[in-house]
Amino acid sequence: MKTTLTVVLASVFGNAAFGQIGINTAVPIASLDIVAKRSDGSTAEGVLPPRLSGDEIKAGDSQYKESHAGTIIYASAAVRVPSSKTVNITAAGLYYYDGKMWQRMLQGDPRKLSPQSAGDIKNSVQPSDHSGWYLLNGRSVSSLPVPAQTSAAGLGFTTSLPDAADRILKTRNGAELLGSPGGNNNMTITRSNLPDINLTGVVSGTAESAGAHIHTSGEGGFLLGGTDVGNNGSGHYQGNNDSSSWGGVGLMSSTATSGAHIHSLSGIATIPTGGIGASMDNRSAYLVVNTFIYLGE
């Protein structure tokens, strides 16, 4: 311990004038240059960052500000009830602070700019859960592995995961609850959805037989008769338009005044559209995929 401290202090003070610090080297080539003490494998080499459990990291939430971006810690265990800063600490591993929350450092391809975080969503043709990604199929949270349950609870899913079947993703608007479903795949047009136009058509029907109408005089007469009193002896009427002929029996050629009336026709025209009110598919052409949420490994 004394030897190590002496080496470190000597390096620090010996290089302070140059603004660079070297460990196990007298000629540092960077702000901090650490050189392996042994190259034959006889000693453990490397940099060992602080090691804390997820809950211990969470306990220091108030200490980490935006100025601490880039801080690295090794989490020895996942946080049990995550906070907004520790929601991504879902398993043991190296984490860095990005100024707002802890992010896991990826293993593998260094070209990846950022690791996946709890709550990330992706579409994939993968058929089932994989590598910390869980299918959004409405299943109970209690059916998930314990670390995934913890992450789900931290995201607000305490009972079940959302069911993304037959749905597209929509950006939140206003006070909408994240992870909540909405909308319909089918739609039905109502009367208020129709354009503001007048439809034309043919009106047909029969006027009421007892309706009011007018007959003019001179439209024809009718015979008054049926007696042989005062006739010409042959049972025929005298053809002279005289209503007083033959004892008041003769030919009338006009209607009575009280017979004047009119016929009228009124109603609402019914023009059928030919429709049956079937609903329409509200979706565009699509590619079938699965939707996953990242809850950690």
PDB file of C-alpha atoms in Angstrom:
ATOM      1  CA  MET A   1       0.000   0.000   0.000  1.00  0.00           C
ATOM      2  CA  LYS A   2       2.817   2.382   0.936  1.00  0.00           C
ATOM      3  CA  THR A   3       4.760   1.460  -2.218  1.00  0.00           C
ATOM      4  CA  THR A   4       1.717   2.038  -4.426  1.00  0.00           C
ATOM      5  CA  LEU A   5       0.910   5.358  -2.755  1.00  0.00           C
ATOM      6  CA  THR A   6       4.524   6.460  -3.083  1.00  0.00           C
ATOM      7  CA  VAL A   7       4.537   5.649  -6.801  1.00  0.00           C
ATOM      8  CA  VAL A   8       1.293   7.512  -7.364  1.00  0.00           C
ATOM      9  CA  LEU A   9       2.357  10.577  -5.384  1.00  0.00           C
ATOM     10  CA  ALA A  10       5.738  10.633  -7.081  1.00  0.00           C
ATOM     11  CA  SER A  11       4.032  10.498 -10.440  1.00  0.00           C
ATOM     12  CA  VAL A  12       1.601  13.231  -9.531  1.00  0.00           C
ATOM     13  CA  PHE A  13       4.137  15.682  -8.133  1.00  0.00           C
ATOM     14  CA  GLY A  14       6.833  14.785 -10.610  1.00  0.00           C
ATOM     15  CA  ASN A  15       4.600  15.614 -13.554  1.00  0.00           C
ATOM     16  CA  ALA A  16       2.499  18.441 -12.116  1.00  0.00           C
ATOM     17  CA  ALA A  17       4.600  21.031 -13.897  1.00  0.00           C
ATOM     18  CA  PHE A  18       3.782  19.464 -17.214  1.00  0.00           C
ATOM     19  CA  GLY A  19       0.038  19.189 -16.504  1.00  0.00           C
ATOM     20  CA  GLN A  20       0.096  15.421 -17.076  1.00  0.00           C
ATOM     21  CA  ILE A  21       0.002  12.514 -14.659  1.00  0.00           C
ATOM     22  CA  GLY A  22       1.671   9.175 -15.216  1.00  0.00           C
ATOM     23  CA  ILE A  23       1.214   5.975 -13.222  1.00  0.00           C
ATOM     24  CA  ASN A  24       4.007   3.459 -13.627  1.00  0.00           C
ATOM     25  CA  THR A  25       5.605   5.823 -16.160  1.00  0.00           C
ATOM     26  CA  ALA A  26       7.775   8.910 -15.891  1.00  0.00           C
ATOM     27  CA  VAL A  27       6.823  10.149 -19.320  1.00  0.00           C
ATOM     28  CA  PRO A  28       3.023  10.353 -19.498  1.00  0.00           C
ATOM     29  CA  ILE A  29       1.643  11.121 -22.921  1.00  0.00           C
ATOM     30  CA  ALA A  30      -1.897  12.095 -21.816  1.00  0.00           C
ATOM     31  CA  SER A  31      -3.600  13.928 -18.965  1.00  0.00           C
ATOM     32  CA  LEU A  32      -3.603  10.584 -17.137  1.00  0.00           C
ATOM     33  CA  ASP A  33      -1.386   7.823 -18.486  1.00  0.00           C
ATOM     34  CA  ILE A  34      -1.562   4.444 -16.749  1.00  0.00           C
ATOM     35  CA  VAL A  35       0.986   1.858 -17.774  1.00  0.00           C
ATOM     36  CA  ALA A  36       0.793  -1.780 -16.729  1.00  0.00           C
ATOM     37  CA  LYS A  37       3.183  -2.574 -13.890  1.00  0.00           C
ATOM     38  CA  ARG A  38       3.886  -6.060 -15.207  1.00  0.00           C
ATOM     39  CA  SER A  39       3.429  -7.524 -18.663  1.00  0.00           C
ATOM     40  CA  ASP A  40       4.073 -11.168 -17.758  1.00  0.00           C
ATOM     41  CA  GLY A  41       0.677 -11.700 -16.108  1.00  0.00           C
ATOM     42  CA  SER A  42       2.195 -11.929 -12.623  1.00  0.00           C
ATOM     43  CA  THR A  43       0.051  -9.034 -11.382  1.00  0.00           C
ATOM     44  CA  ALA A  44      -3.532  -7.937 -11.948  1.00  0.00           C
ATOM     45  CA  GLU A  45      -3.572  -4.888 -14.172  1.00  0.00           C
ATOM     46  CA  GLY A  46      -6.246  -2.409 -15.220  1.00  0.00           C
ATOM     47  CA  VAL A  47      -8.359   0.376 -13.807  1.00  0.00           C
ATOM     48  CA  LEU A  48     -10.853  -0.536 -11.120  1.00  0.00           C
ATOM     49  CA  PRO A  49     -13.724   1.999 -10.825  1.00  0.00           C
ATOM     50  CA  PRO A  50     -15.800   2.449  -7.683  1.00  0.00           C
ATOM     51  CA  ARG A  51     -18.113  -0.507  -7.011  1.00  0.00           C
ATOM     52  CA  LEU A  52     -21.580   0.119  -5.602  1.00  0.00           C
ATOM     53  CA  SER A  53     -24.885  -1.725  -5.691  1.00  0.00           C
ATOM     54  CA  GLY A  54     -27.772  -0.224  -7.648  1.00  0.00           C
ATOM     55  CA  ASP A  55     -29.454   0.851  -4.426  1.00  0.00           C
ATOM     56  CA  GLU A  56     -26.252   2.523  -3.181  1.00  0.00           C
ATOM     57  CA  ILE A  57     -25.951   4.428  -6.460  1.00  0.00           C
ATOM     58  CA  LYS A  58     -29.596   5.474  -6.144  1.00  0.00           C
ATOM     59  CA  ALA A  59     -28.958   6.762  -2.613  1.00  0.00           C
ATOM     60  CA  GLY A  60     -26.569   9.328  -4.110  1.00  0.00           C
ATOM     61  CA  ASP A  61     -29.006  10.632  -6.734  1.00  0.00           C
ATOM     62  CA  SER A  62     -28.955  14.171  -5.361  1.00  0.00           C
ATOM     63  CA  GLN A  63     -25.162  14.322  -5.608  1.00  0.00           C
ATOM     64  CA  TYR A  64     -25.006  13.823  -9.363  1.00  0.00           C
ATOM     65  CA  LYS A  65     -25.462  16.956 -11.459  1.00  0.00           C
ATOM     66  CA  GLU A  66     -25.054  17.653 -15.165  1.00  0.00           C
ATOM     67  CA  SER A  67     -21.427  18.519 -14.441  1.00  0.00           C
ATOM     68  CA  HIS A  68     -20.846  14.871 -13.440  1.00  0.00           C
ATOM     69  CA  ALA A  69     -21.519  13.625 -16.972  1.00  0.00           C
ATOM     70  CA  GLY A  70     -18.947  10.962 -17.843  1.00  0.00           C
ATOM     71  CA  THR A  71     -18.654   9.531 -14.320  1.00  0.00           C
ATOM     72  CA  ILE A  72     -18.155   5.755 -14.405  1.00  0.00           C
ATOM     73  CA  ILE A  73     -19.251   3.276 -11.718  1.00  0.00           C
ATOM     74  CA  TYR A  74     -19.479  -0.482 -11.595  1.00  0.00           C
ATOM     75  CA  ALA A  75     -22.923  -1.558 -10.332  1.00  0.00           C
ATOM     76  CA  SER A  76     -22.582  -4.854  -8.467  1.00  0.00           C
ATOM     77  CA  ALA A  77     -26.346  -5.487  -8.496  1.00  0.00           C
ATOM     78  CA  ALA A  78     -29.513  -4.091 -10.053  1.00  0.00           C
ATOM     79  CA  VAL A  79     -31.459  -1.387  -8.262  1.00  0.00           C
ATOM     80  CA  ARG A  80     -34.564  -2.840  -6.594  1.00  0.00           C
ATOM     81  CA  VAL A  81     -36.933   0.150  -6.868  1.00  0.00           C
ATOM     82  CA  PRO A  82     -35.418   2.448  -9.482  1.00  0.00           C
ATOM     83  CA  SER A  83     -35.528   6.216  -9.562  1.00  0.00           C
ATOM     84  CA  SER A  84     -35.588   8.333 -12.703  1.00  0.00           C
ATOM     85  CA  LYS A  85     -31.769   8.398 -12.655  1.00  0.00           C
ATOM     86  CA  THR A  86     -31.228   4.688 -11.951  1.00  0.00           C
ATOM     87  CA  VAL A  87     -34.021   3.110 -14.043  1.00  0.00           C
ATOM     88  CA  ASN A  88     -31.428   1.624 -16.427  1.00  0.00           C
ATOM     89  CA  ILE A  89     -29.445  -0.170 -13.719  1.00  0.00           C
ATOM     90  CA  THR A  90     -31.132  -3.498 -14.334  1.00  0.00           C
ATOM     91  CA  ALA A  91     -28.116  -5.795 -13.957  1.00  0.00           C
ATOM     92  CA  ALA A  92     -24.519  -5.817 -12.754  1.00  0.00           C
ATOM     93  CA  GLY A  93     -22.138  -3.965 -15.055  1.00  0.00           C
ATOM     94  CA  LEU A  94     -20.360  -0.759 -15.897  1.00  0.00           C
ATOM     95  CA  TYR A  95     -22.515   2.373 -16.035  1.00  0.00           C
ATOM     96  CA  TYR A  96     -21.759   5.972 -16.924  1.00  0.00           C
ATOM     97  CA  TYR A  97     -23.672   9.112 -15.956  1.00  0.00           C
ATOM     98  CA  ASP A  98     -24.839  11.135 -18.982  1.00  0.00           C
ATOM     99  CA  GLY A  99     -25.757  14.252 -16.989  1.00  0.00           C
ATOM    100  CA  LYS A 100     -29.331  13.137 -16.357  1.00  0.00           C
ATOM    101  CA  MET A 101     -29.330   9.388 -15.699  1.00  0.00           C
ATOM    102  CA  TRP A 102     -27.094   6.320 -15.547  1.00  0.00           C
ATOM    103  CA  GLN A 103     -26.579   4.492 -18.821  1.00  0.00           C
ATOM    104  CA  ARG A 104     -25.162   1.017 -19.240  1.00  0.00           C
ATOM    105  CA  MET A 105     -21.908   0.748 -21.170  1.00  0.00           C
ATOM    106  CA  LEU A 106     -22.341  -1.661 -24.076  1.00  0.00           C
ATOM    107  CA  GLN A 107     -20.276  -4.729 -24.595  1.00  0.00           C
ATOM    108  CA  GLY A 108     -19.386  -5.580 -28.151  1.00  0.00           C
ATOM    109  CA  ASP A 109     -19.476  -3.238 -31.132  1.00  0.00           C
ATOM    110  CA  PRO A 110     -17.789   0.071 -30.136  1.00  0.00           C
ATOM    111  CA  ARG A 111     -19.400   1.809 -33.123  1.00  0.00           C
ATOM    112  CA  LYS A 112     -22.713   1.910 -31.281  1.00  0.00           C
ATOM    113  CA  LEU A 113     -23.156   5.460 -30.087  1.00  0.00           C
ATOM    114  CA  SER A 114     -25.477   4.739 -27.165  1.00  0.00           C
ATOM    115  CA  PRO A 115     -26.687   1.681 -25.263  1.00  0.00           C
ATOM    116  CA  GLN A 116     -30.281   0.613 -25.062  1.00  0.00           C
ATOM    117  CA  SER A 117     -32.084   1.853 -21.976  1.00  0.00           C
ATOM    118  CA  ALA A 118     -35.041   0.505 -20.045  1.00  0.00           C
ATOM    119  CA  GLY A 119     -38.182   1.639 -21.850  1.00  0.00           C
ATOM    120  CA  ASP A 120     -36.662   1.721 -25.342  1.00  0.00           C
ATOM    121  CA  ILE A 121     -39.056   0.421 -28.014  1.00  0.00           C
ATOM    122  CA  LYS A 122     -38.184  -1.368 -31.237  1.00  0.00           C
ATOM    123  CA  ASN A 123     -39.922  -3.214 -34.045  1.00  0.00           C
ATOM    124  CA  SER A 124     -38.404  -6.514 -35.145  1.00  0.00           C
ATOM    125  CA  VAL A 125     -39.157  -9.750 -36.949  1.00  0.00           C
ATOM    126  CA  GLN A 126     -37.786 -11.610 -33.920  1.00  0.00           C
ATOM    127  CA  PRO A 127     -40.538 -14.017 -32.790  1.00  0.00           C
ATOM    128  CA  SER A 128     -40.035 -13.787 -29.010  1.00  0.00           C
ATOM    129  CA  ASP A 129     -38.137 -12.228 -26.070  1.00  0.00           C
ATOM    130  CA  HIS A 130     -34.383 -11.869 -26.598  1.00  0.00           C
ATOM    131  CA  SER A 131     -31.352 -10.129 -25.054  1.00  0.00           C
ATOM    132  CA  GLY A 132     -33.356  -8.061 -22.578  1.00  0.00           C
ATOM    133  CA  TRP A 133     -36.069  -7.168 -25.125  1.00  0.00           C
ATOM    134  CA  TYR A 134     -39.581  -8.291 -24.154  1.00  0.00           C
ATOM    135  CA  LEU A 135     -42.536  -8.691 -26.490  1.00  0.00           C
ATOM    136  CA  LEU A 136     -45.339  -6.184 -25.853  1.00  0.00           C
ATOM    137  CA  ASN A 137     -48.210  -8.648 -25.836  1.00  0.00           C
ATOM    138  CA  GLY A 138     -50.225  -7.582 -22.775  1.00  0.00           C
ATOM    139  CA  ARG A 139     -48.763 -10.252 -20.481  1.00  0.00           C
ATOM    140  CA  SER A 140     -48.705  -9.947 -16.716  1.00  0.00           C
ATOM    141  CA  VAL A 141     -45.633  -8.216 -15.280  1.00  0.00           C
ATOM    142  CA  SER A 142     -45.432 -10.934 -12.616  1.00  0.00           C
ATOM    143  CA  SER A 143     -44.657 -13.467 -15.360  1.00  0.00           C
ATOM    144  CA  LEU A 144     -41.373 -11.687 -16.202  1.00  0.00           C
ATOM    145  CA  PRO A 145     -37.954 -12.354 -14.630  1.00  0.00           C
ATOM    146  CA  VAL A 146     -37.407 -10.355 -11.434  1.00  0.00           C
ATOM    147  CA  PRO A 147     -34.977  -7.802 -12.953  1.00  0.00           C
ATOM    148  CA  ALA A 148     -37.427  -7.179 -15.801  1.00  0.00           C
ATOM    149  CA  GLN A 149     -40.267  -6.781 -13.295  1.00  0.00           C
ATOM    150  CA  THR A 150     -38.221  -4.110 -11.525  1.00  0.00           C
ATOM    151  CA  SER A 151     -37.595  -2.231 -14.756  1.00  0.00           C
ATOM    152  CA  ALA A 152     -41.246  -2.501 -15.778  1.00  0.00           C
ATOM    153  CA  ALA A 153     -42.365  -1.120 -12.400  1.00  0.00           C
ATOM    154  CA  GLY A 154     -39.938   1.769 -12.783  1.00  0.00           C
ATOM    155  CA  LEU A 155     -41.585   2.610 -16.103  1.00  0.00           C
ATOM    156  CA  GLY A 156     -45.056   2.557 -14.534  1.00  0.00           C
ATOM    157  CA  PHE A 157     -46.130  -0.926 -15.672  1.00  0.00           C
ATOM    158  CA  THR A 158     -47.046  -2.585 -12.381  1.00  0.00           C
ATOM    159  CA  THR A 159     -49.808  -4.928 -13.553  1.00  0.00           C
ATOM    160  CA  SER A 160     -49.265  -5.801 -17.209  1.00  0.00           C
ATOM    161  CA  LEU A 161     -47.234  -4.766 -20.226  1.00  0.00           C
ATOM    162  CA  PRO A 162     -49.029  -2.864 -22.992  1.00  0.00           C
ATOM    163  CA  ASP A 163     -50.421  -4.940 -25.850  1.00  0.00           C
ATOM    164  CA  ALA A 164     -49.042  -3.638 -29.155  1.00  0.00           C
ATOM    165  CA  ALA A 165     -50.836  -6.212 -31.307  1.00  0.00           C
ATOM    166  CA  ASP A 166     -52.323  -4.610 -34.446  1.00  0.00           C
ATOM    167  CA  ARG A 167     -51.225  -1.115 -33.370  1.00  0.00           C
ATOM    168  CA  ILE A 168     -48.749   1.503 -34.589  1.00  0.00           C
ATOM    169  CA  LEU A 169     -46.644   3.750 -32.335  1.00  0.00           C
ATOM    170  CA  LYS A 170     -47.802   7.325 -31.650  1.00  0.00           C
ATOM    171  CA  THR A 171     -45.920  10.184 -30.007  1.00  0.00           C
ATOM    172  CA  ARG A 172     -47.390  11.382 -26.731  1.00  0.00           C
ATOM    173  CA  ASN A 173     -49.611  14.474 -26.849  1.00  0.00           C
ATOM    174  CA  GLY A 174     -50.281  16.567 -23.760  1.00  0.00           C
ATOM    175  CA  ALA A 175     -51.425  14.592 -20.730  1.00  0.00           C
ATOM    176  CA  GLU A 176     -51.706  11.221 -22.503  1.00  0.00           C
ATOM    177  CA  LEU A 177     -50.462   8.323 -20.374  1.00  0.00           C
ATOM    178  CA  LEU A 178     -47.320   6.701 -21.754  1.00  0.00           C
ATOM    179  CA  GLY A 179     -47.976   3.120 -22.775  1.00  0.00           C
ATOM    180  CA  SER A 180     -51.743   3.599 -23.062  1.00  0.00           C
ATOM    181  CA  PRO A 181     -53.583   2.370 -26.200  1.00  0.00           C
ATOM    182  CA  GLY A 182     -56.095   4.331 -28.267  1.00  0.00           C
ATOM    183  CA  GLY A 183     -57.744   4.702 -31.658  1.00  0.00           C
ATOM    184  CA  ASN A 184     -59.481   2.185 -33.924  1.00  0.00           C
ATOM    185  CA  ASN A 185     -58.407   0.258 -36.995  1.00  0.00           C
ATOM    186  CA  ASN A 186     -61.873   0.638 -38.546  1.00  0.00           C
ATOM    187  CA  MET A 187     -64.085   3.680 -38.987  1.00  0.00           C
ATOM    188  CA  THR A 188     -67.750   4.246 -39.906  1.00  0.00           C
ATOM    189  CA  ILE A 189     -68.997   7.424 -41.595  1.00  0.00           C
ATOM    190  CA  THR A 190     -71.958   9.121 -39.921  1.00  0.00           C
ATOM    191  CA  ARG A 191     -74.358  11.661 -41.428  1.00  0.00           C
ATOM    192  CA  SER A 192     -72.285  14.589 -40.129  1.00  0.00           C
ATOM    193  CA  ASN A 193     -69.272  13.254 -42.076  1.00  0.00           C
ATOM    194  CA  LEU A 194     -71.102  13.555 -45.420  1.00  0.00           C
ATOM    195  CA  PRO A 195     -70.377  16.562 -47.671  1.00  0.00           C
ATOM    196  CA  ASP A 196     -72.737  19.553 -47.459  1.00  0.00           C
ATOM    197  CA  ILE A 197     -74.537  19.058 -50.802  1.00  0.00           C
ATOM    198  CA  ASN A 198     -78.102  18.583 -52.082  1.00  0.00           C
ATOM    199  CA  LEU A 199     -78.971  15.296 -53.705  1.00  0.00           C
ATOM    200  CA  THR A 200     -81.410  15.342 -56.652  1.00  0.00           C
ATOM    201  CA  GLY A 201     -83.879  12.670 -57.720  1.00  0.00           C
ATOM    202  CA  VAL A 202     -87.325  11.885 -59.140  1.00  0.00           C
ATOM    203  CA  VAL A 203     -90.418  12.233 -56.946  1.00  0.00           C
ATOM    204  CA  SER A 204     -93.340   9.963 -57.770  1.00  0.00           C
ATOM    205  CA  GLY A 205     -96.609   9.080 -56.018  1.00  0.00           C
ATOM    206  CA  THR A 206    -100.385   9.282 -56.011  1.00  0.00           C
ATOM    207  CA  ALA A 207    -102.343  12.371 -54.914  1.00  0.00           C
ATOM    208  CA  GLU A 208    -104.847  11.863 -52.144  1.00  0.00           C
ATOM    209  CA  SER A 209    -108.199  10.969 -53.716  1.00  0.00           C
ATOM    210  CA  ALA A 210    -110.084  13.006 -51.128  1.00  0.00           C
ATOM    211  CA  GLY A 211    -107.838  16.008 -51.438  1.00  0.00           C
ATOM    212  CA  ALA A 212    -109.133  19.478 -52.385  1.00  0.00           C
ATOM    213  CA  HIS A 213    -109.334  20.274 -56.146  1.00  0.00           C
ATOM    214  CA  ILE A 214    -111.348  22.353 -58.652  1.00  0.00           C
ATOM    215  CA  HIS A 215    -113.612  21.315 -61.517  1.00  0.00           C
ATOM    216  CA  THR A 216    -114.627  24.091 -63.923  1.00  0.00           C
ATOM    217  CA  SER A 217    -118.100  24.392 -65.399  1.00  0.00           C
ATOM    218  CA  GLY A 218    -118.284  23.232 -68.940  1.00  0.00           C
ATOM    219  CA  GLU A 219    -116.162  20.178 -68.355  1.00  0.00           C
ATOM    220  CA  GLY A 220    -119.249  18.161 -69.197  1.00  0.00           C
ATOM    221  CA  GLY A 221    -122.762  17.687 -67.934  1.00  0.00           C
ATOM    222  CA  PHE A 222    -124.889  14.929 -66.701  1.00  0.00           C
ATOM    223  CA  LEU A 223    -128.511  13.812 -67.308  1.00  0.00           C
ATOM    224  CA  LEU A 224    -131.314  14.312 -64.892  1.00  0.00           C
ATOM    225  CA  GLY A 225    -134.225  12.098 -65.765  1.00  0.00           C
ATOM    226  CA  GLY A 226    -135.770   8.715 -65.545  1.00  0.00           C
ATOM    227  CA  THR A 227    -139.507   9.522 -65.847  1.00  0.00           C
ATOM    228  CA  ASP A 228    -142.043   9.290 -68.636  1.00  0.00           C
ATOM    229  CA  VAL A 229    -144.066  12.253 -67.393  1.00  0.00           C
ATOM    230  CA  GLY A 230    -144.392  14.910 -70.097  1.00  0.00           C
ATOM    231  CA  ASN A 231    -141.975  13.188 -72.467  1.00  0.00           C
ATOM    232  CA  ASN A 232    -142.461  12.754 -76.167  1.00  0.00           C
ATOM    233  CA  GLY A 233    -144.208   9.476 -75.720  1.00  0.00           C
ATOM    234  CA  SER A 234    -141.200   7.331 -76.662  1.00  0.00           C
ATOM    235  CA  GLY A 235    -139.385   7.431 -73.297  1.00  0.00           C
ATOM    236  CA  HIS A 236    -136.682   9.736 -74.710  1.00  0.00           C
ATOM    237  CA  TYR A 237    -135.653  13.137 -73.430  1.00  0.00           C
ATOM    238  CA  GLN A 238    -136.257  16.257 -75.345  1.00  0.00           C
ATOM    239  CA  GLY A 239    -132.859  17.447 -76.549  1.00  0.00           C
ATOM    240  CA  ASN A 240    -132.962  21.089 -75.688  1.00  0.00           C
ATOM    241  CA  ASN A 241    -130.781  21.855 -72.640  1.00  0.00           C
ATOM    242  CA  ASP A 242    -133.813  23.151 -70.814  1.00  0.00           C
ATOM    243  CA  SER A 243    -133.870  22.087 -67.215  1.00  0.00           C
ATOM    244  CA  SER A 244    -137.596  22.847 -67.022  1.00  0.00           C
ATOM    245  CA  SER A 245    -138.488  20.557 -69.872  1.00  0.00           C
ATOM    246  CA  TRP A 246    -140.606  17.572 -69.254  1.00  0.00           C
ATOM    247  CA  GLY A 247    -141.878  18.687 -65.920  1.00  0.00           C
ATOM    248  CA  GLY A 248    -138.517  19.840 -64.556  1.00  0.00           C
ATOM    249  CA  VAL A 249    -136.575  16.885 -65.935  1.00  0.00           C
ATOM    250  CA  GLY A 250    -133.847  17.706 -68.428  1.00  0.00           C
ATOM    251  CA  LEU A 251    -130.067  17.987 -69.208  1.00  0.00           C
ATOM    252  CA  MET A 252    -127.710  19.917 -66.864  1.00  0.00           C
ATOM    253  CA  SER A 253    -124.442  21.128 -68.412  1.00  0.00           C
ATOM    254  CA  SER A 254    -122.532  22.603 -65.405  1.00  0.00           C
ATOM    255  CA  THR A 255    -121.474  21.456 -61.937  1.00  0.00           C
ATOM    256  CA  ALA A 256    -122.938  22.821 -58.761  1.00  0.00           C
ATOM    257  CA  THR A 257    -121.027  25.675 -57.085  1.00  0.00           C
ATOM    258  CA  SER A 258    -120.456  23.608 -53.978  1.00  0.00           C
ATOM    259  CA  GLY A 259    -118.578  21.040 -56.066  1.00  0.00           C
ATOM    260  CA  ALA A 260    -115.489  23.243 -56.573  1.00  0.00           C
ATOM    261  CA  HIS A 261    -112.365  21.726 -54.894  1.00  0.00           C
ATOM    262  CA  ILE A 262    -108.645  21.045 -55.478  1.00  0.00           C
ATOM    263  CA  HIS A 263    -106.180  18.147 -55.155  1.00  0.00           C
ATOM    264  CA  SER A 264    -102.766  18.778 -53.515  1.00  0.00           C
ATOM    265  CA  LEU A 265     -99.577  16.673 -53.201  1.00  0.00           C
ATOM    266  CA  SER A 266     -96.907  17.156 -50.548  1.00  0.00           C
ATOM    267  CA  GLY A 267     -94.184  15.050 -48.931  1.00  0.00           C
ATOM    268  CA  ILE A 268     -90.401  14.410 -48.616  1.00  0.00           C
ATOM    269  CA  ALA A 269     -88.483  12.825 -51.450  1.00  0.00           C
ATOM    270  CA  THR A 270     -86.529   9.700 -50.404  1.00  0.00           C
ATOM    271  CA  ILE A 271     -83.398   9.104 -52.448  1.00  0.00           C
ATOM    272  CA  PRO A 272     -81.596   5.852 -51.472  1.00  0.00           C
ATOM    273  CA  THR A 273     -77.769   5.938 -51.496  1.00  0.00           C
ATOM    274  CA  GLY A 274     -77.371   2.220 -52.076  1.00  0.00           C
ATOM    275  CA  GLY A 275     -75.071   1.878 -49.044  1.00  0.00           C
ATOM    276  CA  ILE A 276     -75.286  -0.593 -46.161  1.00  0.00           C
ATOM    277  CA  GLY A 277     -73.244   1.309 -43.506  1.00  0.00           C
ATOM    278  CA  ALA A 278     -70.225  -1.024 -43.645  1.00  0.00           C
ATOM    279  CA  SER A 279     -67.121   0.153 -41.742  1.00  0.00           C
ATOM    280  CA  MET A 280     -63.863   0.991 -43.561  1.00  0.00           C
ATOM    281  CA  ASP A 281     -60.349  -0.255 -42.787  1.00  0.00           C
ATOM    282  CA  ASN A 282     -58.438   2.755 -41.446  1.00  0.00           C
ATOM    283  CA  ARG A 283     -54.922   1.330 -42.020  1.00  0.00           C
ATOM    284  CA  SER A 284     -52.398   1.957 -44.769  1.00  0.00           C
ATOM    285  CA  ALA A 285     -50.483  -0.845 -46.436  1.00  0.00           C
ATOM    286  CA  TYR A 286     -48.290  -2.453 -43.768  1.00  0.00           C
ATOM    287  CA  LEU A 287     -45.466  -4.851 -42.893  1.00  0.00           C
ATOM    288  CA  VAL A 288     -46.150  -7.244 -40.016  1.00  0.00           C
ATOM    289  CA  VAL A 289     -43.561  -7.078 -37.200  1.00  0.00           C
ATOM    290  CA  ASN A 290     -43.379  -7.577 -33.441  1.00  0.00           C
ATOM    291  CA  THR A 291     -42.949  -4.682 -31.006  1.00  0.00           C
ATOM    292  CA  PHE A 292     -40.517  -5.073 -28.080  1.00  0.00           C
ATOM    293  CA  ILE A 293     -39.607  -3.039 -24.988  1.00  0.00           C
ATOM    294  CA  TYR A 294     -36.155  -3.174 -23.410  1.00  0.00           C
ATOM    295  CA  LEU A 295     -36.256  -4.137 -19.724  1.00  0.00           C
ATOM    296  CA  GLY A 296     -32.643  -5.292 -19.306  1.00  0.00           C
ATOM    297  CA  GLU A 297     -30.947  -8.652 -19.121  1.00  0.00           C
TER     298      GLU A 297
END
